């Protein structure tokens, strides 16, 4: 997921902007302003420290904490945990910015005399607090919590609605621009395209030894080593090898199975599948269309299908012979596994029993899946997973104990070869495979077979003299007992041979970046039609990709072609190719249109009213946001907005729990409104 977001800056921005609007609605217009929410009587609110002031109003740590909790809850509901606020840059500073913006709304409403009357607040209270018969339940309302704070929130909501209506009263959209937007979004293009990325070009650059030496001489100070370098020889205990020797009986597994809670044994179900294979990428659209039709047929009016009906469908259409003859049933059961988000069978957990998932593209096939009955796992069903889990746990325990013995012996003998010979039978390894050596390394280096490991760095940190032995430490796939071979003092410029690999990577990256745009322009200039692009790209050693049903504004593989770039593609006629390469982040792409299917304007006519309303709402939202930005800028220039950076830094950096409590209390001087029941 992270990788996906990092390559889709425009999409990420839309999520952030969209969610900011959502939170403005939910925190200001819906549940009350700045934490003045209706809560349980006596519920404490922590954090009385003031984070910011806006026109004389305080934003406290309690306000901030409550807003942060609301945002996290909204993200969980909207994205199901797949995207967190932090992943798209929703920092503490951004949350505070949103709170400030909400106060700006209230201040502007006051300035323009758009405040709410008691009668308007009372009407909204009655609307929001009805009993089962539809009548206002005053007693339940007054006893439910801090009504004064709740009414203040409603007052702010009404004022915000009035301000928005006032600011956007003159906003309009024309049918022509909405229709053109519909055409842009619903015209589908068949594309052939060539991504041109620096890392791909770098892999094809083969510098001579002399070029690398010359580059090193020009940049040698860039490689100055500021920390001591250490070369480490270490004894490796492979946990998997140790585990292979551990005997595990059926009785052991049965004991593990009996310990499982009932709910864990029931967390599986059967699955039926219908598979359509894509024999040639050119046929993808045809296969997809067939899969869509079959999925629609399977869902029917209810979204579900009986086991026998799906079995008949699979037998008649599925191209997976192993499951087609059994009515589409997949062998065994499907268990929920969050570590396999790309596994199509995991999608069946999103439906009810009998529900249909798909079509789902996986590899070179489309899958239509039916969730079967939930099953209680038998011992035989669970055995493979139990065996892997138990063997892994036992292997860890045995390998850790063996590694501790190895560390004790190595500290005693200082002879790594001797210790490897002694323990090789128990480790189920050859002595030569147990002894490994690192190059000269400093903290943060990507160490071969280990990676960047803070645990390993901590283990070698005390080693100062040759033959010093460290404590056992866990590394990838097992344990290591490190011994210092040699140490080079810091603050020196290394020899060329020491950093040759780093020099080579830097040279290739720099050369690739300098060639990137030139390569893209040369490719674009060498073709006159989309049909010529594949051959021209292959001559340059570049990868050619295709898309059969691309729509403007959507990602193209890993590329984000929004804005002006998307408009350039939309303007191409069938057979045309981009005259100049298109920019996508730090990459370039040359694309041609192989087919073009214009949007169906009869569909626009059917959806006209909905589309017009949506476009108008979007335009009003943008106008209102621009207005608020201008109002906030004015208040900042007047010194009416102040942020207490020390308090914010404490929240962001130390992440300390609030040390004070502040129970919800009414605003002094104003009792709750007495709401007439009629």
XYZ file of C-alpha atoms in Angstrom:
678
model
C 0.000 0.000 0.000
C 2.771 2.517 0.922
C 4.476 2.099 -2.270
C 1.195 2.621 -4.107
C 0.522 5.898 -2.309
C 4.045 7.201 -2.768
C 3.680 6.804 -6.540
C 0.267 8.477 -6.658
C 0.849 11.985 -5.322
C -2.273 13.322 -6.994
C -4.445 10.542 -5.588
C -2.937 11.006 -2.149
C -3.647 14.734 -2.314
C -7.249 14.061 -3.282
C -7.639 11.706 -0.313
C -6.197 14.344 2.021
C -8.339 17.165 0.625
C -11.427 14.989 0.549
C -10.879 13.800 4.064
C -10.260 17.342 5.294
C -13.680 18.284 3.926
C -15.176 15.156 5.482
C -13.723 16.014 8.874
C -14.872 19.616 8.578
C -18.368 18.302 8.031
C -18.219 15.690 10.778
C -16.411 17.770 13.384
C -18.042 21.130 12.737
C -21.323 20.652 10.935
C -22.245 17.308 12.445
C -21.127 16.569 15.983
C -20.190 19.998 17.296
C -17.191 22.270 17.189
C -13.747 21.657 18.673
C -14.574 18.881 21.025
C -17.698 20.468 22.469
C -19.309 17.110 21.958
C -22.125 15.563 23.827
C -20.528 12.955 26.124
C -21.358 10.748 29.030
C -22.038 12.644 32.228
C -18.878 12.947 34.299
C -16.572 11.764 31.479
C -13.201 13.563 31.906
C -11.502 15.506 29.134
C -7.724 15.530 29.491
C -5.277 18.267 28.584
C -6.031 21.862 29.566
C -2.864 23.245 27.984
C -3.612 25.698 25.187
C -2.284 24.721 21.751
C -3.536 27.761 19.862
C -5.816 30.776 20.073
C -8.037 31.987 17.236
C -9.655 35.370 17.669
C -9.651 34.949 21.444
C -10.935 31.341 21.434
C -8.638 28.639 22.849
C -7.840 25.295 21.281
C -6.692 22.968 24.060
C -4.856 19.649 24.109
C -8.199 18.061 24.991
C -9.769 19.509 21.830
C -6.836 18.208 19.799
C -6.929 14.705 21.302
C -10.640 14.357 20.690
C -10.309 15.481 17.081
C -7.429 13.064 16.511
C -9.515 10.185 17.871
C -12.405 11.184 15.579
C -10.104 11.247 12.549
C -8.659 7.817 13.335
C -12.174 6.455 13.792
C -13.319 7.956 10.481
C -10.299 6.487 8.668
C -11.005 3.066 10.146
C -14.612 3.215 8.997
C -13.811 4.636 5.562
C -10.698 2.622 4.662
C -10.951 -0.421 6.940
C -7.445 0.026 8.333
C -5.798 -0.191 4.885
C -4.871 3.485 5.006
C -4.002 5.290 8.224
C -3.961 9.084 8.703
C -0.163 9.062 9.047
C 0.302 7.237 5.728
C -1.093 10.170 3.757
C 0.577 12.885 5.776
C -2.206 13.605 8.268
C 0.228 14.872 10.916
C -0.469 16.496 14.271
C 0.206 19.851 12.618
C -2.422 19.134 9.978
C -4.981 18.180 12.613
C -4.294 21.451 14.410
C -4.647 23.328 11.115
C -8.106 21.803 10.678
C -9.089 22.839 14.190
C -7.927 26.384 13.494
C -9.930 26.388 10.270
C -13.039 25.368 12.191
C -12.585 28.306 14.565
C -12.110 30.606 11.569
C -15.559 29.485 10.367
C -17.130 30.524 13.692
C -15.282 33.861 13.752
C -16.362 34.694 10.204
C -19.970 33.790 10.953
C -19.921 36.173 13.922
C -18.305 38.946 11.858
C -21.044 38.679 9.232
C -23.819 38.407 11.851
C -24.702 34.879 10.730
C -25.050 33.466 14.245
C -27.730 31.013 15.352
C -30.733 32.032 17.429
C -31.999 30.045 20.409
C -35.067 29.097 18.388
C -32.907 27.614 15.610
C -30.842 25.648 18.125
C -33.994 24.380 19.818
C -35.427 23.231 16.490
C -32.280 21.258 15.717
C -32.252 19.747 19.208
C -35.832 18.547 18.722
C -34.972 17.144 15.311
C -31.966 15.200 16.642
C -33.567 13.830 19.816
C -36.759 11.950 19.071
C -38.118 8.846 20.737
C -39.437 5.778 18.942
C -42.760 7.498 18.224
C -41.059 10.485 16.645
C -41.715 12.881 19.519
C -39.047 14.972 21.251
C -37.764 13.162 24.373
C -36.772 16.085 26.627
C -36.060 14.004 29.720
C -33.697 11.626 27.941
C -32.012 14.590 26.259
C -31.332 16.488 29.503
C -30.004 13.396 31.265
C -27.784 12.193 28.436
C -24.756 14.398 29.098
C -23.420 17.946 29.006
C -26.222 19.622 27.087
C -24.695 23.115 27.162
C -21.607 21.938 25.285
C -23.797 19.990 22.897
C -25.969 23.034 22.197
C -22.841 25.123 21.573
C -21.856 22.586 18.959
C -25.237 22.848 17.275
C -24.999 26.647 17.418
C -21.664 26.446 15.595
C -23.122 24.006 13.072
C -25.978 26.346 12.197
C -23.633 29.331 11.911
C -21.309 27.344 9.639
C -24.218 26.312 7.405
C -25.305 29.948 7.145
C -21.784 31.089 6.298
C -21.390 28.452 3.604
C -24.761 29.354 2.070
C -23.862 33.060 2.134
C -20.436 32.572 0.508
C -21.591 30.139 -2.188
C -24.962 31.711 -3.045
C -23.794 32.939 -6.445
C -21.880 29.804 -7.499
C -23.084 27.983 -10.604
C -21.924 25.444 -13.194
C -22.936 25.195 -16.830
C -24.305 22.052 -18.406
C -21.642 22.302 -21.106
C -18.717 22.070 -18.679
C -20.346 19.195 -16.766
C -20.913 17.330 -20.029
C -17.308 17.863 -21.084
C -16.119 16.561 -17.721
C -18.368 13.513 -18.156
C -16.836 12.893 -21.575
C -13.281 13.153 -20.204
C -14.024 10.742 -17.376
C -15.918 8.171 -19.442
C -14.012 8.050 -22.705
C -11.936 4.859 -22.691
C -8.574 4.576 -24.417
C -6.551 1.597 -25.512
C -2.935 2.566 -24.837
C 0.524 1.366 -25.644
C 3.015 3.142 -23.416
C 6.662 3.117 -22.399
C 7.603 4.152 -18.832
C 11.096 5.636 -18.659
C 12.413 5.523 -15.088
C 15.885 6.301 -13.743
C 16.301 2.959 -11.975
C 15.566 1.064 -15.194
C 18.072 3.131 -17.167
C 20.669 2.805 -14.393
C 20.536 -0.982 -14.602
C 21.587 -0.789 -18.278
C 24.581 1.485 -17.692
C 27.919 -0.383 -17.552
C 30.722 2.072 -16.722
C 34.366 1.159 -17.192
C 36.698 0.884 -14.231
C 38.402 4.096 -15.325
C 35.087 5.991 -15.458
C 34.361 4.889 -11.906
C 37.823 5.933 -10.715
C 37.439 9.335 -12.373
C 34.019 9.757 -10.745
C 35.495 8.770 -7.384
C 38.272 11.360 -7.686
C 35.705 14.074 -8.411
C 33.463 13.065 -5.475
C 35.812 11.398 -3.002
C 34.928 13.773 -0.162
C 31.311 12.587 -0.452
C 32.498 9.221 0.831
C 34.252 10.519 3.926
C 33.646 8.060 6.757
C 32.680 9.811 9.979
C 32.300 6.712 12.172
C 34.587 3.806 12.945
C 34.309 0.939 10.462
C 34.267 -2.622 11.688
C 34.775 -5.899 9.875
C 32.875 -8.674 11.642
C 33.197 -12.442 11.417
C 30.216 -14.147 12.969
C 28.923 -17.602 13.771
C 25.486 -18.156 12.250
C 22.857 -20.517 13.691
C 20.138 -21.093 11.084
C 16.795 -21.457 12.890
C 15.182 -23.272 9.942
C 17.996 -25.838 9.771
C 17.724 -26.449 13.496
C 13.971 -26.913 13.128
C 14.361 -29.599 10.474
C 15.861 -31.953 13.074
C 13.165 -31.467 15.709
C 10.774 -34.437 15.881
C 7.091 -33.491 16.132
C 4.477 -36.188 16.597
C 0.765 -36.242 15.887
C 0.248 -36.239 19.646
C 2.133 -32.930 19.865
C -0.049 -31.456 17.140
C -3.249 -32.793 18.687
C -2.321 -31.124 21.966
C -1.837 -27.835 20.108
C -5.173 -28.245 18.338
C -7.006 -28.927 21.589
C -5.672 -25.634 22.984
C -7.231 -23.584 20.165
C -10.350 -21.620 21.184
C -13.573 -22.603 19.438
C -13.861 -19.270 17.610
C -10.457 -19.830 16.005
C -11.455 -23.285 14.810
C -14.567 -21.816 13.189
C -12.775 -19.014 11.311
C -12.797 -20.708 7.900
C -15.173 -21.470 5.034
C -15.384 -23.384 1.774
C -14.985 -21.571 -1.541
C -16.200 -22.304 -5.067
C -14.512 -20.679 -8.033
C -15.062 -20.044 -11.711
C -11.834 -19.263 -13.546
C -11.446 -17.600 -16.947
C -7.887 -17.590 -18.296
C -6.345 -14.820 -20.409
C -4.354 -16.717 -23.040
C -3.111 -13.510 -24.707
C -2.929 -10.006 -23.171
C -4.661 -8.695 -26.284
C -7.734 -10.700 -25.282
C -7.896 -9.312 -21.754
C -10.809 -6.972 -22.433
C -12.843 -9.769 -24.036
C -12.208 -12.154 -21.139
C -12.998 -9.398 -18.632
C -16.310 -8.669 -20.351
C -17.252 -12.361 -20.207
C -16.245 -12.512 -16.533
C -18.391 -9.437 -15.783
C -21.407 -11.087 -17.431
C -20.937 -14.349 -15.510
C -20.469 -12.500 -12.204
C -23.634 -10.504 -12.860
C -25.477 -13.731 -13.632
C -24.159 -15.303 -10.400
C -25.232 -12.349 -8.258
C -28.735 -12.178 -9.718
C -31.110 -9.965 -7.793
C -29.936 -10.978 -4.305
C -26.149 -10.895 -4.662
C -25.986 -14.581 -3.734
C -26.200 -17.959 -5.486
C -26.862 -21.448 -4.206
C -24.105 -24.027 -4.102
C -25.689 -26.160 -6.842
C -26.403 -23.198 -9.136
C -22.796 -22.027 -8.899
C -21.549 -25.589 -9.420
C -23.549 -25.784 -12.665
C -22.172 -22.411 -13.758
C -18.587 -23.446 -12.996
C -18.933 -26.775 -14.798
C -20.211 -24.990 -17.886
C -17.735 -22.094 -18.010
C -14.698 -22.503 -15.724
C -11.376 -23.048 -17.482
C -9.713 -24.608 -14.442
C -10.269 -28.336 -15.066
C -9.234 -29.396 -11.554
C -12.050 -27.457 -9.868
C -14.591 -27.250 -12.692
C -15.369 -30.973 -12.489
C -15.991 -30.694 -8.710
C -18.467 -27.848 -9.095
C -15.799 -25.202 -8.598
C -14.878 -26.245 -5.053
C -11.354 -25.256 -4.016
C -9.507 -27.943 -2.060
C -9.561 -27.488 1.710
C -10.855 -24.371 3.428
C -9.983 -20.695 3.254
C -8.745 -19.006 6.421
C -8.412 -15.270 6.978
C -4.820 -14.142 6.501
C -4.094 -10.368 6.656
C -0.556 -11.090 5.426
C -1.939 -12.032 2.001
C -3.871 -8.951 0.843
C -3.409 -9.910 -2.839
C -4.831 -13.420 -2.407
C -8.187 -13.361 -4.272
C -9.700 -15.891 -1.848
C -9.335 -13.359 0.994
C -11.980 -11.249 -0.769
C -14.598 -13.869 0.110
C -14.460 -12.689 3.731
C -16.125 -9.469 2.545
C -19.362 -11.304 1.635
C -22.003 -13.356 3.400
C -22.427 -17.085 2.927
C -23.440 -17.625 -0.711
C -22.124 -14.182 -1.686
C -20.233 -13.598 -4.922
C -16.846 -11.869 -5.202
C -15.258 -10.718 -8.430
C -14.338 -10.873 -11.127
C -10.874 -10.541 -9.578
C -7.793 -10.390 -11.817
C -4.941 -12.496 -10.436
C -2.031 -13.492 -12.633
C -3.313 -14.381 -16.092
C -6.860 -15.218 -15.041
C -10.111 -13.729 -13.763
C -11.710 -15.343 -10.709
C -15.386 -15.341 -9.745
C -15.702 -16.698 -6.216
C -18.610 -17.904 -4.113
C -18.309 -18.030 -0.339
C -19.520 -21.383 0.906
C -20.626 -22.464 4.337
C -18.550 -21.709 7.397
C -16.823 -24.819 8.665
C -15.375 -25.896 11.960
C -11.802 -26.887 11.240
C -10.957 -30.506 11.907
C -7.646 -31.647 13.283
C -6.647 -32.921 9.827
C -7.488 -29.541 8.245
C -5.390 -27.704 10.815
C -2.395 -30.059 10.861
C -0.217 -28.304 8.231
C -0.597 -24.898 9.875
C -0.133 -26.353 13.371
C 3.007 -28.177 12.244
C 4.562 -25.022 10.789
C 3.711 -22.968 13.871
C 4.906 -25.534 16.415
C 8.096 -26.300 14.512
C 8.882 -22.602 14.267
C 8.382 -22.072 18.009
C 10.440 -25.083 18.992
C 13.155 -24.205 16.478
C 13.449 -20.721 17.969
C 13.850 -22.100 21.491
C 16.442 -24.706 20.494
C 18.353 -22.325 18.191
C 18.456 -19.604 20.878
C 19.869 -22.061 23.434
C 22.409 -23.371 20.916
C 23.445 -19.813 20.015
C 23.999 -19.024 23.689
C 26.271 -22.052 24.038
C 28.119 -20.976 20.904
C 28.618 -17.471 22.335
C 29.983 -18.891 25.594
C 32.381 -21.220 23.760
C 33.557 -18.524 21.349
C 34.286 -16.107 24.194
C 36.238 -18.911 25.851
C 38.229 -20.195 22.854
C 38.337 -17.191 20.457
C 38.434 -19.895 17.742
C 35.365 -19.572 15.501
C 36.381 -22.513 13.305
C 36.664 -24.840 16.314
C 33.294 -23.811 17.726
C 31.626 -24.284 14.323
C 33.092 -27.818 14.092
C 31.817 -28.668 17.576
C 28.257 -27.432 17.110
C 27.648 -28.171 13.412
C 25.860 -31.517 14.050
C 23.415 -29.933 16.501
C 22.880 -26.971 14.182
C 22.226 -29.341 11.254
C 24.692 -27.250 9.228
C 28.113 -27.564 7.631
C 30.826 -25.696 9.569
C 31.662 -23.610 6.507
C 28.040 -22.447 6.256
C 28.074 -21.354 9.896
C 30.957 -18.896 9.469
C 30.163 -15.601 7.731
C 32.024 -12.308 7.373
C 30.879 -8.763 6.701
C 32.738 -6.066 4.779
C 33.793 -2.951 6.717
C 30.538 -1.516 8.003
C 29.190 1.450 9.952
C 25.787 1.852 11.658
C 22.992 2.097 9.126
C 24.709 0.006 6.446
C 22.785 -2.690 4.593
C 24.845 -5.713 5.676
C 24.849 -8.761 3.351
C 22.565 -11.563 4.684
C 21.500 -9.321 7.594
C 20.197 -6.058 6.175
C 20.006 -2.877 8.234
C 19.653 -4.285 11.750
C 19.706 -2.197 14.911
C 20.024 -5.388 16.990
C 23.179 -6.423 15.132
C 24.584 -2.901 15.437
C 24.013 -2.961 19.197
C 25.736 -6.340 19.461
C 28.918 -5.161 17.716
C 29.004 -1.717 19.326
C 31.118 -2.813 22.379
C 33.673 -4.639 20.203
C 36.844 -2.513 20.070
C 39.775 -4.915 19.686
C 40.378 -7.808 17.266
C 38.913 -11.117 18.566
C 36.477 -9.349 20.902
C 33.290 -11.464 20.970
C 29.802 -10.061 21.363
C 26.617 -11.549 22.767
C 24.292 -13.644 20.654
C 21.862 -11.516 18.649
C 18.874 -12.374 16.516
C 19.227 -11.690 12.801
C 17.303 -12.698 9.700
C 16.559 -16.468 9.818
C 18.460 -17.159 13.011
C 21.114 -15.964 15.434
C 24.606 -14.475 15.117
C 27.564 -14.445 17.522
C 29.845 -11.617 16.284
C 33.645 -11.381 16.571
C 35.644 -8.289 15.592
C 38.201 -8.901 12.832
C 39.461 -5.372 12.244
C 38.561 -1.748 12.895
C 39.301 1.393 10.895
C 39.252 4.750 12.652
C 36.691 7.393 11.652
C 36.984 10.721 9.827
C 38.909 9.459 6.821
C 38.399 9.237 3.077
C 38.303 5.563 2.059
C 40.250 4.078 -0.826
C 38.472 3.562 -4.131
C 38.285 -0.216 -3.709
C 36.550 0.126 -0.333
C 33.652 2.074 -1.804
C 33.684 0.804 -5.372
C 30.129 -0.564 -5.157
C 28.782 2.700 -3.756
C 30.641 4.680 -6.418
C 29.182 2.438 -9.118
C 25.632 2.957 -7.872
C 26.066 6.729 -7.566
C 27.602 6.908 -11.070
C 24.753 4.897 -12.632
C 22.063 6.883 -10.829
C 23.557 10.224 -11.822
C 24.112 9.178 -15.428
C 20.594 7.727 -15.651
C 18.996 10.914 -14.317
C 20.915 12.993 -16.841
C 19.801 10.692 -19.679
C 16.205 10.302 -18.542
C 14.519 13.201 -20.318
C 16.795 12.909 -23.344
C 15.923 9.220 -23.748
C 12.230 9.992 -23.445
C 12.430 12.792 -26.025
C 14.446 10.657 -28.435
C 11.831 7.935 -28.226
C 8.932 10.346 -28.741
C 10.674 11.946 -31.734
C 11.416 8.587 -33.358
C 7.792 7.509 -33.822
C 4.921 8.966 -35.786
C 2.162 6.528 -34.871
C 1.129 4.364 -31.937
C 1.825 1.238 -33.964
C 5.507 2.191 -34.243
C 6.079 2.692 -30.508
C 6.690 -0.937 -29.540
C 9.477 -1.513 -32.065
C 11.145 1.821 -31.304
C 11.103 1.190 -27.563
C 12.520 -2.314 -27.889
C 15.440 -0.961 -29.922
C 16.317 1.199 -26.924
C 15.896 -1.726 -24.526
C 12.808 -0.170 -22.899
C 9.794 -2.067 -21.581
C 6.515 -1.678 -23.458
C 3.174 -1.925 -21.649
C -0.463 -1.805 -22.716
C -3.783 -0.782 -21.169
C -7.072 -1.754 -22.808
C -9.612 0.411 -21.019
C -7.818 3.451 -19.625
C -9.831 6.437 -18.401
C -8.404 9.908 -17.824
C -7.582 10.617 -14.187
C -6.988 7.004 -13.173
C -3.479 5.620 -12.526
C -1.695 3.951 -15.424
C 0.159 1.074 -13.809
C 2.488 2.742 -11.314
C 2.191 6.095 -13.098
C -0.084 8.980 -12.109
C -1.142 10.888 -15.224
C -3.417 13.568 -13.837
C -3.819 17.242 -14.627
C -2.333 18.566 -17.857
C -0.699 15.190 -18.560
C -4.069 13.483 -18.592
C -5.511 16.176 -20.825
C -2.699 15.573 -23.327
C -3.636 11.897 -23.518
C -7.337 12.715 -23.818
C -6.645 14.960 -26.809
C -4.986 12.146 -28.810
C -6.892 10.536 -31.654
C -6.755 6.827 -32.402
C -3.321 5.931 -33.793
C -1.623 9.089 -32.490
C 1.345 9.155 -30.122
C 2.500 11.884 -27.733
C 4.819 14.265 -29.599
C 6.655 15.064 -26.370
C 7.092 12.734 -23.380
C 4.728 13.085 -20.423
C 5.963 13.704 -16.871
C 4.882 11.445 -14.028
C 6.638 12.319 -10.779
C 10.346 11.810 -11.444
C 9.624 9.475 -14.383
C 8.632 10.048 -18.001
C 6.284 8.153 -20.279
C 5.672 8.067 -24.024
C 2.196 6.821 -24.941
C 0.092 6.147 -28.005
C -3.645 5.534 -28.445
C -4.444 2.219 -30.161
C -8.219 2.582 -29.839
C -10.655 5.183 -28.573
C -14.232 4.698 -27.386
C -16.067 7.956 -26.778
C -18.311 8.392 -23.770
C -21.976 7.499 -24.261
C -23.807 10.827 -24.104
C -27.130 9.034 -23.708
C -25.825 7.980 -20.283
C -25.060 11.619 -19.543
C -28.667 12.490 -20.328
C -29.852 9.826 -17.855
C -27.517 11.049 -15.119
C -27.689 14.766 -15.939
C -29.427 15.968 -12.770
C -27.187 13.949 -10.469
C -24.042 15.049 -12.303
C -25.084 18.697 -12.281
C -25.799 18.572 -8.554
C -22.483 16.842 -7.863
C -20.510 19.355 -9.914
C -22.286 22.266 -8.240
C -21.579 20.821 -4.799
C -17.932 20.347 -5.678
C -17.643 23.908 -7.021
C -19.312 25.321 -3.914
C -16.976 23.324 -1.718
C -13.940 24.716 -3.507
C -15.227 28.297 -3.341
C -15.908 27.901 0.378
C -12.434 26.467 0.997
C -10.836 29.366 -0.915
C -12.875 31.833 1.137
C -11.739 30.231 4.405
C -8.091 30.276 3.305
C -8.358 33.986 2.593
C -10.102 34.645 5.920
C -7.464 32.684 7.825
C -4.673 34.528 6.035
C -6.268 37.836 7.001
C -6.581 36.803 10.655
C -2.955 35.656 10.719
C -1.756 38.985 9.301
C -3.812 40.767 11.994
C -2.155 38.678 14.722
C -5.455 37.054 15.707
C -4.151 33.479 15.305
C -1.386 32.241 17.578
C 0.087 28.711 17.781
C 2.036 27.650 20.876
C 4.857 25.725 19.229
C 6.242 24.336 22.510
C 2.976 22.559 23.292
C 2.673 21.261 19.725
C 6.280 20.014 19.802
C 5.534 18.089 22.971
C 2.587 16.395 21.295
C 4.520 15.557 18.122
C 7.874 14.647 19.610
C 7.436 13.282 23.095
C 3.878 11.985 22.607
C 3.308 12.316 26.346
C 0.061 11.445 28.042
C -1.804 14.563 29.221
C -1.012 15.290 32.851
C -4.103 17.293 33.752
C -7.785 16.619 33.587
C -10.537 19.005 32.725
C -14.081 17.695 33.153
C -16.555 18.970 30.600
C -18.182 22.063 31.975
C -20.753 24.532 30.654
C -19.713 27.892 29.320
C -20.093 30.309 32.269
C -23.039 32.626 32.240
C -25.412 30.696 29.989
C -27.667 27.859 31.159
C -28.966 25.220 28.757
C -31.888 26.232 26.563
C -35.231 25.039 27.837
C -36.601 23.291 24.770
C -40.358 23.432 24.263
C -41.699 19.963 23.494
C -43.860 21.285 20.698
